[in-house]
Tab-separated table of C-alpha atoms in Angstrom:
chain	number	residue	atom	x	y	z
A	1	UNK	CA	-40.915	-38.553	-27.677
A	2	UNK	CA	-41.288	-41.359	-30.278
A	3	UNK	CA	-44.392	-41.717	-32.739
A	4	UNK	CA	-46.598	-44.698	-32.567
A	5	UNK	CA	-47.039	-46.668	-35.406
A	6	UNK	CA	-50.569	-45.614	-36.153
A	7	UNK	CA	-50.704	-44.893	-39.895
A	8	UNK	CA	-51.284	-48.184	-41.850
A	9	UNK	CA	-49.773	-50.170	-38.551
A	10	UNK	CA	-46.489	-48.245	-39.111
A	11	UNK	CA	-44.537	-44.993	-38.367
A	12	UNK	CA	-43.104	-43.303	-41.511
A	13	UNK	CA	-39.443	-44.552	-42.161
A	14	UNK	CA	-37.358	-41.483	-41.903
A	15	UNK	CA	-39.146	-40.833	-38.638
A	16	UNK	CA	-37.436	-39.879	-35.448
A	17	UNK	CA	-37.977	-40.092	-31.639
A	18	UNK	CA	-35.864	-37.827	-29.456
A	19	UNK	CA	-34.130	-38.645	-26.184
A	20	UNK	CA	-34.511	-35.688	-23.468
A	21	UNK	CA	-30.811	-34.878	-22.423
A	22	UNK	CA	-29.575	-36.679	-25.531
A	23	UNK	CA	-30.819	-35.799	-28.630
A	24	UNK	CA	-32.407	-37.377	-31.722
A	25	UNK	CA	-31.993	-41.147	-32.522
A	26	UNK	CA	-33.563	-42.831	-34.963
A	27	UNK	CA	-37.543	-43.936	-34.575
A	28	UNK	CA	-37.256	-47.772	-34.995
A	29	UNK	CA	-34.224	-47.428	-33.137
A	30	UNK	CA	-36.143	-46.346	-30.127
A	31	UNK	CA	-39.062	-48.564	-30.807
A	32	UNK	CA	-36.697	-52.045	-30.553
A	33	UNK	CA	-35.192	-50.593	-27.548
A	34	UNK	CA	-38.864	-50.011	-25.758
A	35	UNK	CA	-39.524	-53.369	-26.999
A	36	UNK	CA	-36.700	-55.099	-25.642
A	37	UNK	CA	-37.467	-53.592	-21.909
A	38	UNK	CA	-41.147	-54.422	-21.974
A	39	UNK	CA	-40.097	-57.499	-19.561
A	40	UNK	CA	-37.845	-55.832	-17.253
A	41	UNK	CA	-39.381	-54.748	-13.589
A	42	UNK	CA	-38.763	-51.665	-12.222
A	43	UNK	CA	-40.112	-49.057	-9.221
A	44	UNK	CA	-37.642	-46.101	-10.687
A	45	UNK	CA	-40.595	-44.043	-11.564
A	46	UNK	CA	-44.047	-42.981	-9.543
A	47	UNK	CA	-47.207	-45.331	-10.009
A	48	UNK	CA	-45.124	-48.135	-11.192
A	49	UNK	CA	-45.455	-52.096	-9.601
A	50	UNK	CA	-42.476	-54.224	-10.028
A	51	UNK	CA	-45.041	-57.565	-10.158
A	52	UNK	CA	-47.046	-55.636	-12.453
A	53	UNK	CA	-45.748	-53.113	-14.666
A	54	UNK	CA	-42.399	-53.263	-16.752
A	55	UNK	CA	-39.748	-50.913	-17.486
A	56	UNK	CA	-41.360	-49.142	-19.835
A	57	UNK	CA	-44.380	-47.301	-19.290
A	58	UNK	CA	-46.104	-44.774	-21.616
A	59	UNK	CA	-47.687	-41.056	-21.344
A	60	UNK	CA	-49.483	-39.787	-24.311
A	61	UNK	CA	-48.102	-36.384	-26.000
A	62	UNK	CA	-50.461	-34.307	-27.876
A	63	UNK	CA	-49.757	-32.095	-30.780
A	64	UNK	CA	-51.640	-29.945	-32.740
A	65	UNK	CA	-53.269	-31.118	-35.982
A	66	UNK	CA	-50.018	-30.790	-38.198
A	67	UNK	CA	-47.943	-32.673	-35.380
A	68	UNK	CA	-45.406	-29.954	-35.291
A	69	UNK	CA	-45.625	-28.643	-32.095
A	70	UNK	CA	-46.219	-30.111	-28.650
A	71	UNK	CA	-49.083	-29.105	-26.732
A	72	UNK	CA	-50.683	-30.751	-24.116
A	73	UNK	CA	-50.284	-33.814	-22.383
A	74	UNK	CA	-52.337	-36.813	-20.444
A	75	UNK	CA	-51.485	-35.956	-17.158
A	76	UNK	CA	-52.565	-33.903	-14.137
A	77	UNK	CA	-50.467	-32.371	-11.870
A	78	UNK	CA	-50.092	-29.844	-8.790
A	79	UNK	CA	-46.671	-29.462	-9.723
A	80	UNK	CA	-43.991	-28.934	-12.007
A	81	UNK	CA	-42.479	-32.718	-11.663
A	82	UNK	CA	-42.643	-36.102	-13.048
A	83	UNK	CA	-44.167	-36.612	-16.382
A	84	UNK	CA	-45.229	-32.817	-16.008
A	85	UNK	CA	-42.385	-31.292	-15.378
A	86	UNK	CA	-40.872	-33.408	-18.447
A	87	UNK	CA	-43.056	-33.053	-20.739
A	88	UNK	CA	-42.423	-29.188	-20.491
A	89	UNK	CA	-38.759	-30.228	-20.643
A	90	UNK	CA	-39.300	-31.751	-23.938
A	91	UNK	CA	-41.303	-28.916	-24.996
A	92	UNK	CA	-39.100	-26.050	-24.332
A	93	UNK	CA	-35.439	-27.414	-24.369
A	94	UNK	CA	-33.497	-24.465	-24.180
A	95	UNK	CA	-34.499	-21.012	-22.644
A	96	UNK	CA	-37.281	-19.077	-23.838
A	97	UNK	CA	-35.821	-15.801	-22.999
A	98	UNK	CA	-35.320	-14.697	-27.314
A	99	UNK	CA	-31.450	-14.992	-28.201
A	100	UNK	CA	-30.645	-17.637	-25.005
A	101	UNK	CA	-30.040	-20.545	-26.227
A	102	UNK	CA	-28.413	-21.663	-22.640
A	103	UNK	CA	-30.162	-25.290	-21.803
A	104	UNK	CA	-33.608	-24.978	-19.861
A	105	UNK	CA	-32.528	-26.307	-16.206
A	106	UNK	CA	-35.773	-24.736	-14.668
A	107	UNK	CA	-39.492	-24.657	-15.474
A	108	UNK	CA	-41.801	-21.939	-13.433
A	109	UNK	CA	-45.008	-20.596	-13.838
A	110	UNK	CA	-45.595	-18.357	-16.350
A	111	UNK	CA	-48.465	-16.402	-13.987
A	112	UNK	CA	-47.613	-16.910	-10.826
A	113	UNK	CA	-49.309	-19.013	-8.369
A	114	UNK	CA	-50.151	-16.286	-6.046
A	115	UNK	CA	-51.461	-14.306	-8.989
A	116	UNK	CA	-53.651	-17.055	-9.850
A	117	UNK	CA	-51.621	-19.264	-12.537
A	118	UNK	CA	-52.985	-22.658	-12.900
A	119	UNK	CA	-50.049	-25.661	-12.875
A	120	UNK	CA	-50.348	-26.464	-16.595
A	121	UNK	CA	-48.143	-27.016	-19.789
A	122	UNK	CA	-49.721	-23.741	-21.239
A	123	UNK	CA	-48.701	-21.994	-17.754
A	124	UNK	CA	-44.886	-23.518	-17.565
A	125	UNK	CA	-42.025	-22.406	-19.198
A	126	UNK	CA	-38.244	-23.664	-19.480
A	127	UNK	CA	-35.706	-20.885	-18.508
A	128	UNK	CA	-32.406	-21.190	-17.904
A	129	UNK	CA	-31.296	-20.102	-14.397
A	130	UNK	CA	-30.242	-16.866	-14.676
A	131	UNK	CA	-33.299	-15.390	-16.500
A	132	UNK	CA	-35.733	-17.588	-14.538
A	133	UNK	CA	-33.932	-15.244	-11.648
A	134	UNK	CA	-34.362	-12.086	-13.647
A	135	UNK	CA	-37.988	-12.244	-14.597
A	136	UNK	CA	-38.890	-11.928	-10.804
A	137	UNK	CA	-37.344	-8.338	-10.883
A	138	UNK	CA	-39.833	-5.208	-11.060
A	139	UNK	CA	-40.499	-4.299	-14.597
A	140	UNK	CA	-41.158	-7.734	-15.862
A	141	UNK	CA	-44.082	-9.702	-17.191
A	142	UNK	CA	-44.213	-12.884	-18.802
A	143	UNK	CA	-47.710	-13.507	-20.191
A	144	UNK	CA	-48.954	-16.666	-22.321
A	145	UNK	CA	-50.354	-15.007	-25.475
A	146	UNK	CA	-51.396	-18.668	-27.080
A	147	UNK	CA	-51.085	-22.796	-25.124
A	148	UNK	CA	-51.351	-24.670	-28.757
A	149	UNK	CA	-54.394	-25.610	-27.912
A	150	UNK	CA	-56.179	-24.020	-30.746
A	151	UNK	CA	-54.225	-25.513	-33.500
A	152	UNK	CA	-53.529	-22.406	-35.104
A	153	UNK	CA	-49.415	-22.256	-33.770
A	154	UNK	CA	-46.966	-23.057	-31.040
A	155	UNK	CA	-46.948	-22.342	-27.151
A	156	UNK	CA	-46.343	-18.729	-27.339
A	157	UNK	CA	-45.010	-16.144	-24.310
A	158	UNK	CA	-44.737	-12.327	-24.739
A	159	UNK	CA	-41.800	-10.555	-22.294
A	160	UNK	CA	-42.652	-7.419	-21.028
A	161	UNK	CA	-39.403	-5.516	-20.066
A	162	UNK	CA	-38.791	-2.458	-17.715
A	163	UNK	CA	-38.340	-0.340	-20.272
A	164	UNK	CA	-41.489	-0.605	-22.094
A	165	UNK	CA	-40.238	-3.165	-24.875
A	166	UNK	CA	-42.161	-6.798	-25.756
A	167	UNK	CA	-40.494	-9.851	-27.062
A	168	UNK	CA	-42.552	-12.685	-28.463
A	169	UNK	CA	-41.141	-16.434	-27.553
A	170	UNK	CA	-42.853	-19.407	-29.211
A	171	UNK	CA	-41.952	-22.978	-28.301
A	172	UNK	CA	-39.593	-24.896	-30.963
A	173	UNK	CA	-40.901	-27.486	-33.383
A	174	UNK	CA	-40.258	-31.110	-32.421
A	175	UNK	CA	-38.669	-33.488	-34.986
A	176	UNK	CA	-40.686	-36.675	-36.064
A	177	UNK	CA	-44.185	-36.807	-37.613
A	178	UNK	CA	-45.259	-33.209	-39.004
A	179	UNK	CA	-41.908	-31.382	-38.211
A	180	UNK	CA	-40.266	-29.139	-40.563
A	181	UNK	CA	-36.639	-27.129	-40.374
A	182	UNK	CA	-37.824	-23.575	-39.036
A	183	UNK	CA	-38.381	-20.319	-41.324
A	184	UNK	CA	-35.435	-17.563	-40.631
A	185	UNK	CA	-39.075	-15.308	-41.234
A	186	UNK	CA	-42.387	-15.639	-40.088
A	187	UNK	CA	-44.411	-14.495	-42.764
A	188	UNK	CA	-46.900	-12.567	-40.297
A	189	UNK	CA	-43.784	-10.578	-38.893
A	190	UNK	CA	-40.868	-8.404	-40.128
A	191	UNK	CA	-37.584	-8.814	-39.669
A	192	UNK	CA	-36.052	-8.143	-36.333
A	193	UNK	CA	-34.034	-4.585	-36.995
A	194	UNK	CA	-30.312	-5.045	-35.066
A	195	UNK	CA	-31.497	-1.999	-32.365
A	196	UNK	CA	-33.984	-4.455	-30.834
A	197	UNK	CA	-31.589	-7.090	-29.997
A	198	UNK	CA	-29.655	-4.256	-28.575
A	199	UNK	CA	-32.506	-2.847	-26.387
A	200	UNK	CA	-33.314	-6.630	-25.376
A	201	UNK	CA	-29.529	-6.348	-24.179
A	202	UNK	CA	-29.305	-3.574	-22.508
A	203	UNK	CA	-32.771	-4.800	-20.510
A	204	UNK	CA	-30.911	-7.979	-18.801
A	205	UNK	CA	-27.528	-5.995	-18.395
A	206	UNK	CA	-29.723	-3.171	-16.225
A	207	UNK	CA	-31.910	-6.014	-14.247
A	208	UNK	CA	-28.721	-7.249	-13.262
A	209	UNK	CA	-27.067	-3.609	-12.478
């Protein structure tokens, strides 16, 4: 993800862009090395043309009006791959499952396809293998509670477990334009009390029983 310069003709100077698989390098750091691949052909990615198009090619990332979070993006797809599947891997980069912080190696439907879930960015989610497995055990329900697309927060899931708990997952902030370090509180919640990360526990130790 890297901001375009489109303030005044530039991008702020402390900006950054970040590197899926990498991490976060700085802005004009990325910028000169798009720049310096503008003239190099390549067929490495779908809808390219060697005689036409260059190594670089661009997809437009939308935020919502404070450019904190990522939510949407310029493409259409049937399924969760190419520009799709990574923009959902640059939107959730670790598991959404609360207290995972395991990498996200697989994105799924959030409602199923056979229940009628649309292939979207608000429908997708980034889990990390084992709970991507877990959620398709009886007793639990991932539902999409908010897709960004209203400006007024993050993508946001809610976990329904066997045992009657819910767990609210929102999607991280990305760094650049807008982004700010996280609050240890949201100001619309309480604290979490210590017997709810021990019920969460117990629910994935019993799914896997």
């Amino acid at each position: 993800t890297l901001i375009p310069a489109a303030f005044g003709g530039r991008a702020p100077a402390d900006d950054t862009a970040t590197i899926p698989g990498w991490g976060v390098v700085p802005g004009q750091a990325a910028r000169d090395w798009v720049a310096s691949n503008l003239d190099h052909p390549s067929t490495n990615d779908a809808g390219t043309d060697s005689t036409k198009s260059g190594f670089v090619w661009l997809r437009r990332l939308f935020t919502d009006p404070t450019g904190r979070d990522l939510v949407a993006m310029d493409s259409r797809q049937r399924r969760f791959h190419g520009g799709l599947r990574r923009f959902l891997e640059l939107r959730d980069p670790t598991c959404r499952v609360p207290w995972c912080d395991a990498p996200a190696v697989h994105v799924d439907h959030t409602r199923s396809v056979h229940d009628g879930g649309a292939t979207s960015a608000g429908n997708g989610d980034g889990l990390c293998e084992r709970h991507n497995q877990v959620k398709e055990h009886d007793g639990w329900h991932f539902t999409v509670q908010s897709t960004g697309l209203d400006g007024t927060g993050p993508h946001h899931l809610r976990i329904h477990t066997p045992t009657g708990t819910s767990y609210d997952s929102t999607a991280p902030p990305i760094h650049g334009e807008g982004w700010t370090p996280p609050t240890l509180r949201d100001s619309a919640h309480d604290w979490i009390p210590d017997h709810a990360t021990e019920a969460w526990h117990d629910d994935w130790h019993d799914a896997w029983a």
